[in-house]
Amino acid sequence: MSLFSDALVDALAQASTVAVLTGAGASAESGIATFRDPDGLWEQFSPQELANVEAFLDNPTLVQGWYRYRQEAIEEAEPNAGHRALARLEALVPEFACITQNVDNLHQDAGTERVIELHGNIIRSYCIECGASHQLDAEVADADEPVRCDECGGLIRPDVVWFGERLPRDAIEAAQDWARAADVFLAVGTSAVVFPAADLPVIALDHGAYVADVNPDTSAVSGKAHEHVQAPAGEALPRLVEAVAERMQARSAS
Ligand code: OAD
C-alpha cells in the first residue's frame, strides 16, 4: 500500500504555493535527538535549568557549555534524505517556504533556499549587551568562566529562542503569511504542541490548504490534517517528491 494518497501527489503537482513546517523529527534521521521522544534532549537535561534567560544569567558557563556541546553534535550532522527531498520539492513548485522550528541549519545545508527559522539558529551567537555576533568556541565546554564579548564584556548567548521568549516577529509573521497562502501545507516531524508554530497547520486548514502530517507517530496535527503520512520523513518525503515530479512530467507531456 502507498504511504500517501493520490490526492496529495495531485495537490502538490498542481500547487502554486507550498509551505512546510518542520520539527525535530525532520532531523532525527541525521542523528539529532528530538525533544519529546523518550531519548530526547529534554529527557537528559532539564529545560528549566538550561533553556531560559534566568538560568543563563544564573549559570552562564553551564548554559554556554551545553550549547557548545549541542553545536558540536549539530556540526557533525549531515542533512538526510528528507531534507534533500524538501530541497528538491522547492525546485519543482512555483512558490515554496520551509518554516522550521529546528536550529540546526540542515535545511540550508541540503540546499533549501527559503528557510524561515522560527526558533533561531544554534550556529549563531551574540552578545546580550551590545548585540555583536560571536562564536562560542571549542574551549567553552571546559571553561570555568563564561565567554564574554571582546568589545563590551557582555555575556555571549546562542541565537535561539528560549522558554518564555518571543519568536522573532518577522519570522512568525512571514510563516503565518505562508500558511494563509499555501495550497498545500506539510507538517513534518513535529509534535505540534509548542505555540505559535503549532497554529500554522490550523491556519493553513482554515485558509483552504490541503494539509498532510508526515510523522511515524500521531501528532497534534494528525487528526486534523487531510492525511497522515505515517512514516519517517527520510523514507516518505523522497518517495512523495519523486511521485510529484513524475506527475508533473506526465502532465507536461500530455
Ligand atoms: P518534538 O520532539 O516535540 O517532536 C518530534 C516529533 O517528530 C514527534 O512527533 C515524533 O513522532 C516525530 N518524529 C520522530 N522521528 C521522526 C522521523 N524520522 N520522521 C518524522 N517525524 C519523526 O519536536 P518539535 O515538535 O520540533 O522549541 O518541538 C517543538 C519545539 O519544542 C522545539 O523547537 C523546541 C522545543 O521546546 C524551542 O527550543 C523554542
Coordinates of C-alpha atoms in Angstrom, one line a residue, residues 58-161:
D58 CA 22.5 32.4 37.0
N59 CA 24.9 30.0 35.4
P60 CA 26.1 31.2 32.0
T61 CA 29.1 28.8 32.0
L62 CA 26.8 25.8 32.3
V63 CA 24.4 27.0 29.6
Q64 CA 27.2 28.0 27.2
G65 CA 28.8 24.6 27.7
W66 CA 25.6 22.8 27.0
Y67 CA 25.0 24.8 23.8
R68 CA 28.6 24.3 22.6
Y69 CA 28.0 20.5 23.2
R70 CA 24.8 20.7 21.1
Q71 CA 26.6 22.8 18.4
E72 CA 29.3 20.1 18.1
A73 CA 26.7 17.4 17.6
I74 CA 24.9 19.5 15.0
E75 CA 28.2 20.4 13.2
E76 CA 28.8 16.7 12.7
A77 CA 25.3 16.0 11.4
E78 CA 24.5 15.8 7.7
P79 CA 21.2 16.5 6.0
N80 CA 19.2 13.3 5.5
A81 CA 17.0 12.1 2.6
G82 CA 14.0 14.0 4.0
H83 CA 15.9 17.4 4.0
R84 CA 17.1 16.7 0.4
A85 CA 13.6 15.8 -0.8
L86 CA 12.3 19.1 0.5
A87 CA 15.1 21.0 -1.3
R88 CA 14.0 19.1 -4.5
L89 CA 10.4 20.0 -3.9
E90 CA 11.3 23.7 -3.6
A91 CA 12.9 23.5 -7.1
L92 CA 9.8 21.8 -8.5
V93 CA 7.0 24.1 -7.3
P94 CA 6.5 27.8 -8.1
E95 CA 6.5 29.2 -4.6
F96 CA 7.9 27.3 -1.6
A97 CA 8.8 28.1 2.0
C98 CA 10.3 25.8 4.6
I99 CA 9.3 27.0 8.1
T100 CA 11.4 25.3 10.7
Q101 CA 11.4 25.0 14.4
N102 CA 14.9 23.4 14.2
V103 CA 18.0 25.4 14.9
D104 CA 20.4 23.0 13.1
N105 CA 20.8 24.7 9.7
L106 CA 20.3 21.3 8.0
H107 CA 17.6 22.6 5.5
Q108 CA 20.1 25.2 4.3
D109 CA 22.8 22.6 4.2
A110 CA 20.6 20.4 2.0
G111 CA 20.1 23.4 -0.4
T112 CA 16.7 24.8 0.5
E113 CA 16.8 28.5 -0.2
R114 CA 13.8 29.9 1.5
V115 CA 14.0 28.8 5.2
I116 CA 12.1 30.7 7.9
E117 CA 13.8 30.0 11.2
L118 CA 11.2 30.3 14.0
H119 CA 13.5 29.3 16.9
G120 CA 16.7 30.8 15.7
N121 CA 19.9 29.0 14.7
I122 CA 22.4 27.4 17.1
I123 CA 25.3 28.1 14.8
R124 CA 25.0 31.9 15.6
S125 CA 25.7 33.6 18.9
Y126 CA 25.6 37.2 20.1
C127 CA 26.4 39.5 22.9
I128 CA 23.4 40.2 25.2
E129 CA 24.7 43.7 25.9
C130 CA 25.8 45.1 22.5
G131 CA 24.3 42.6 20.1
A132 CA 27.6 41.9 18.3
S133 CA 27.9 38.5 16.6
H134 CA 30.3 36.0 18.3
Q135 CA 31.3 32.4 18.2
L136 CA 31.0 30.0 21.2
D137 CA 34.3 28.3 20.6
A138 CA 35.5 24.8 21.5
E139 CA 37.1 25.9 24.8
V140 CA 33.8 26.8 26.2
A141 CA 32.9 23.3 27.2
D142 CA 35.8 23.1 29.7
A143 CA 35.8 26.7 30.8
D144 CA 35.3 27.8 34.4
E145 CA 34.5 31.3 33.3
P146 CA 31.7 32.3 30.8
V147 CA 32.6 33.5 27.4
R148 CA 32.3 37.3 27.1
C149 CA 32.2 39.9 24.3
D150 CA 35.6 41.2 23.2
E151 CA 34.0 44.6 22.6
C152 CA 32.0 45.3 25.8
G153 CA 32.4 42.3 28.2
G154 CA 28.7 41.2 27.9
L155 CA 27.8 37.6 28.1
I156 CA 27.6 35.6 24.8
R157 CA 24.4 33.6 24.2
P158 CA 23.2 31.4 21.4
D159 CA 20.8 32.9 18.9
V160 CA 18.0 30.6 19.8
V161 CA 14.6 31.2 21.3

